[in-house]
mmCIF file of C-alpha atoms in Angstrom:
data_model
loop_
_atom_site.group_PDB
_atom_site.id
_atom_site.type_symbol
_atom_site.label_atom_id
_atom_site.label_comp_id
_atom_site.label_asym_id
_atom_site.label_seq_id
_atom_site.Cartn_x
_atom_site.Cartn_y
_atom_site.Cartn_z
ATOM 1 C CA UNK A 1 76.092 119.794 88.031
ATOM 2 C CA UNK A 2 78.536 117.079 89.657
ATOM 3 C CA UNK A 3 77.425 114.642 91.845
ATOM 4 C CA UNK A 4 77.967 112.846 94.583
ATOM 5 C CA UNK A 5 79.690 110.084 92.425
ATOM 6 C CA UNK A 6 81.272 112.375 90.170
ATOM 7 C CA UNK A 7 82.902 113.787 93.508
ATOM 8 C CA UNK A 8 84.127 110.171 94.784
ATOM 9 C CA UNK A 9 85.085 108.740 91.009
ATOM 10 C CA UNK A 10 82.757 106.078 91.287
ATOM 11 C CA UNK A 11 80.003 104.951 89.340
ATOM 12 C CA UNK A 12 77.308 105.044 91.540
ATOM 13 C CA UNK A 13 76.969 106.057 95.223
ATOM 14 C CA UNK A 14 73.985 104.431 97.223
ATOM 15 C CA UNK A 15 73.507 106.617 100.319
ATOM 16 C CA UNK A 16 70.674 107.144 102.943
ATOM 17 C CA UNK A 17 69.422 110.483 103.609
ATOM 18 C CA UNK A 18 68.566 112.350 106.647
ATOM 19 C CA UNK A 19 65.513 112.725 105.182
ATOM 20 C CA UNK A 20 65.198 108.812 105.595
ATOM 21 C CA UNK A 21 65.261 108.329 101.756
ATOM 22 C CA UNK A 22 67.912 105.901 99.927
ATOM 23 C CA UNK A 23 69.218 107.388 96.830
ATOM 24 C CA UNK A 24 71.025 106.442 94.341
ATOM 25 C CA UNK A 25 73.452 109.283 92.457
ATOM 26 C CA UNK A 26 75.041 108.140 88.851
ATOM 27 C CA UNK A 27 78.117 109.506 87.422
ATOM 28 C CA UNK A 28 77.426 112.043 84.978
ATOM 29 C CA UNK A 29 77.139 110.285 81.424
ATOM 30 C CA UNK A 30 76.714 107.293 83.027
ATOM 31 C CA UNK A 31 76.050 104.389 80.434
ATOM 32 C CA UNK A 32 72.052 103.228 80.379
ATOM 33 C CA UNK A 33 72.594 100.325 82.035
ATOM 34 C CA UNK A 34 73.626 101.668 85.415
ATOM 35 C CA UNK A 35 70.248 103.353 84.998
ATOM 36 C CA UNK A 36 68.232 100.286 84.175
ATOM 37 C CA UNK A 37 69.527 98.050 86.780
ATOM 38 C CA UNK A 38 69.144 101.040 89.358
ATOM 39 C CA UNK A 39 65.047 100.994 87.749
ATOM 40 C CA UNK A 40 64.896 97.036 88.155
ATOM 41 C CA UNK A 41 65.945 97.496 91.378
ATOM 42 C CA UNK A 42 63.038 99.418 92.438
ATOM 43 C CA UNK A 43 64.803 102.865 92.162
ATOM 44 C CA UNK A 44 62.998 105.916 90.467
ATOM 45 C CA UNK A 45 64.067 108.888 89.286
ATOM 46 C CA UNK A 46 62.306 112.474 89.503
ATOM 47 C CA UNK A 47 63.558 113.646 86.148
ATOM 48 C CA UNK A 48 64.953 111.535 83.148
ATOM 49 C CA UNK A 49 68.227 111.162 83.858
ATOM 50 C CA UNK A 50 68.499 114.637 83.546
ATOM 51 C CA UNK A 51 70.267 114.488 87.374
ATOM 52 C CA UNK A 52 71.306 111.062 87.892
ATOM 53 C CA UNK A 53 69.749 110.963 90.874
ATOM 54 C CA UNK A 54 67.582 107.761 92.003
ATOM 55 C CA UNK A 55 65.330 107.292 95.187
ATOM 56 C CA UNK A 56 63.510 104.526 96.430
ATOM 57 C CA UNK A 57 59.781 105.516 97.253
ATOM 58 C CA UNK A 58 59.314 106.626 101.078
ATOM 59 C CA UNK A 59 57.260 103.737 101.794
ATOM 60 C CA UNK A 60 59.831 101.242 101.571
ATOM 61 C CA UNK A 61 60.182 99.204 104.887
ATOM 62 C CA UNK A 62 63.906 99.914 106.473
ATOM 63 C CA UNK A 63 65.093 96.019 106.053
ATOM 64 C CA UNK A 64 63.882 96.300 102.549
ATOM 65 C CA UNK A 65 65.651 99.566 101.393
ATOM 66 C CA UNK A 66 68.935 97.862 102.699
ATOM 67 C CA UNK A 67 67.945 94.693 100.217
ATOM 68 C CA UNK A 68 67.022 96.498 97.848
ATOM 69 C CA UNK A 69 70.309 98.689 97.751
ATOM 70 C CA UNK A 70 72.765 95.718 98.412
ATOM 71 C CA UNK A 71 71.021 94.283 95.804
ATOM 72 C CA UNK A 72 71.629 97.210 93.042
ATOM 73 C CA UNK A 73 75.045 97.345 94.373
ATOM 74 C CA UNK A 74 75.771 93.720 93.704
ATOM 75 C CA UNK A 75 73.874 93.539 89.757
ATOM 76 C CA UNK A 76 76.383 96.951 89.622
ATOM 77 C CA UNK A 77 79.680 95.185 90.086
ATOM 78 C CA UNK A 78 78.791 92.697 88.761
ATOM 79 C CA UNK A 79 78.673 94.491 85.919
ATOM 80 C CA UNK A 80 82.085 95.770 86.031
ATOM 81 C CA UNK A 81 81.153 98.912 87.679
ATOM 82 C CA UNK A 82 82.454 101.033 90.580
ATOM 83 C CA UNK A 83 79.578 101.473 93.697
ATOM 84 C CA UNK A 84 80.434 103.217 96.595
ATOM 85 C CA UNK A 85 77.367 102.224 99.244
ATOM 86 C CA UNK A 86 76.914 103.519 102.864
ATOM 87 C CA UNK A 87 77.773 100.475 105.772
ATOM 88 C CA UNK A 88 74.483 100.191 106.963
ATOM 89 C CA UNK A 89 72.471 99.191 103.571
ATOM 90 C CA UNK A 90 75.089 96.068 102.986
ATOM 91 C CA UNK A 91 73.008 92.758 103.560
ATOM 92 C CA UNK A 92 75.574 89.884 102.573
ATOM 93 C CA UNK A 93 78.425 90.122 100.296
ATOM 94 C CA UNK A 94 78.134 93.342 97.835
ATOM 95 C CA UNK A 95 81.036 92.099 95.702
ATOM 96 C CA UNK A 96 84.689 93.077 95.412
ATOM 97 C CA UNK A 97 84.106 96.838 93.539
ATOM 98 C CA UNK A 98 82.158 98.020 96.120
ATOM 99 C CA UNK A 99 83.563 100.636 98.805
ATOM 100 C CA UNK A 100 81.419 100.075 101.452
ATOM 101 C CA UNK A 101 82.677 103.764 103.552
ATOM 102 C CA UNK A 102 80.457 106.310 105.397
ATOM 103 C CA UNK A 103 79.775 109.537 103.256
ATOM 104 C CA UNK A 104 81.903 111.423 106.369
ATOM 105 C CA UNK A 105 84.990 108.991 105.625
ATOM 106 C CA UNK A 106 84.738 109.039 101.977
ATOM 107 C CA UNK A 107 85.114 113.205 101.994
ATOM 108 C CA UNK A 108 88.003 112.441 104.240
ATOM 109 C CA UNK A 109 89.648 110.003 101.909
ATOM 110 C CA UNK A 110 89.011 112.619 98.757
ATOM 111 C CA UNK A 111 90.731 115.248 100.956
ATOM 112 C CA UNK A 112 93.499 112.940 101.615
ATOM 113 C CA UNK A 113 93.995 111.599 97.883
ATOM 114 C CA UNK A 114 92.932 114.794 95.563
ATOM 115 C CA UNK A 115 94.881 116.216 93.147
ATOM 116 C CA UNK A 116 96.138 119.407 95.271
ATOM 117 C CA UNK A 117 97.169 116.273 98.397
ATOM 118 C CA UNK A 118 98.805 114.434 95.419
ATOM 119 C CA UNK A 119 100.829 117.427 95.023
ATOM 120 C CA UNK A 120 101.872 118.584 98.354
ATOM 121 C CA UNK A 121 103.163 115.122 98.917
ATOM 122 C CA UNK A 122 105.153 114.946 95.772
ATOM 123 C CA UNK A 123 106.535 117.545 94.824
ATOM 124 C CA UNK A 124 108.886 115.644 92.410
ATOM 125 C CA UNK A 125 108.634 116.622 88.448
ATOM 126 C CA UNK A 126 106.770 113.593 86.408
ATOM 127 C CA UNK A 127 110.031 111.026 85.067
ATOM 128 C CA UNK A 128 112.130 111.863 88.107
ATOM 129 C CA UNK A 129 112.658 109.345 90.361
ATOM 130 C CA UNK A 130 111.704 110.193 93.898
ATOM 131 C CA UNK A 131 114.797 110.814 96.312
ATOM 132 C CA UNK A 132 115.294 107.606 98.965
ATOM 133 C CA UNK A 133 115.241 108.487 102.486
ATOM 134 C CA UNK A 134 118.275 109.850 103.988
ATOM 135 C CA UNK A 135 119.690 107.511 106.837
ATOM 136 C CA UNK A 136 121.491 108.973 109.297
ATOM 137 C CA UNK A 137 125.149 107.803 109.604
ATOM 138 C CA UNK A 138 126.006 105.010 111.945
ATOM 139 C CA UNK A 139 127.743 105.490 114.919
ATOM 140 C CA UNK A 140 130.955 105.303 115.294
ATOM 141 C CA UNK A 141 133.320 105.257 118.651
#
């Protein structure tokens, strides 16, 4: 089963629910310590690991779920890992490999930059170099 971060290409994805939950989805084979810092953080999973998928308990206070997920998304890059985490959980700087996008825009930019976009928009073979604009000629009296 892919998820959410799988879909994206990141490494994580910190999103809040409808359901007014923030989770947490992994990358599928995701190395352990995504999944420890995502535990240190407070995050818990319903299964072992079994679907990457990490929630913060129900009973966490709004201003703390967005500390507590800034917070994961910070230890994350720092790391060296990709996070993509919804605009309203950033508190403060969440470092420079985070893609701070709504869910709604980050579909859009998949559409956009998929493989099947990729090649609509090229439709050049691989080693041949793409054709420069044609100009039209200048005037002339």
């Amino acid at each position: 089963m892919r998820t959410l971060a799988d879909v994206f290409g990141t490494d994580v994805e910190i999103v809040h629910r409808s359901d007014d939950v923030v989770r947490a989805f992994c990358r599928t084979g995701a190395p352990e310590q995504i999944h420890d810092v995502l535990r240190q953080c407070g995050f818990t999973a319903s299964e072992k690991h079994s679907s990457c998928c990490y929630s913060l308990p129900p009973e966490t206070p709004g201003p703390d779920q967005a500390a507590v997920a800034s917070t994961a998304a910070t230890l994350l890059d720092d790391a060296g890992y990709r996070v993509g985490i919804a605009p309203h959980l950033v508190v403060g700087y969440v470092g420079q490999n985070c893609i701070v996008q709504t869910e709604t825009q980050r579909h859009a930019a998949t559409r956009r930059t998929g493989p099947s976009a990729a090649a609509e928009a090229a439709p050049t073979q691989a080693g041949t170099p793409a054709a420069a604009p044609v100009r039209p000629a200048a005037r002339t009296r």
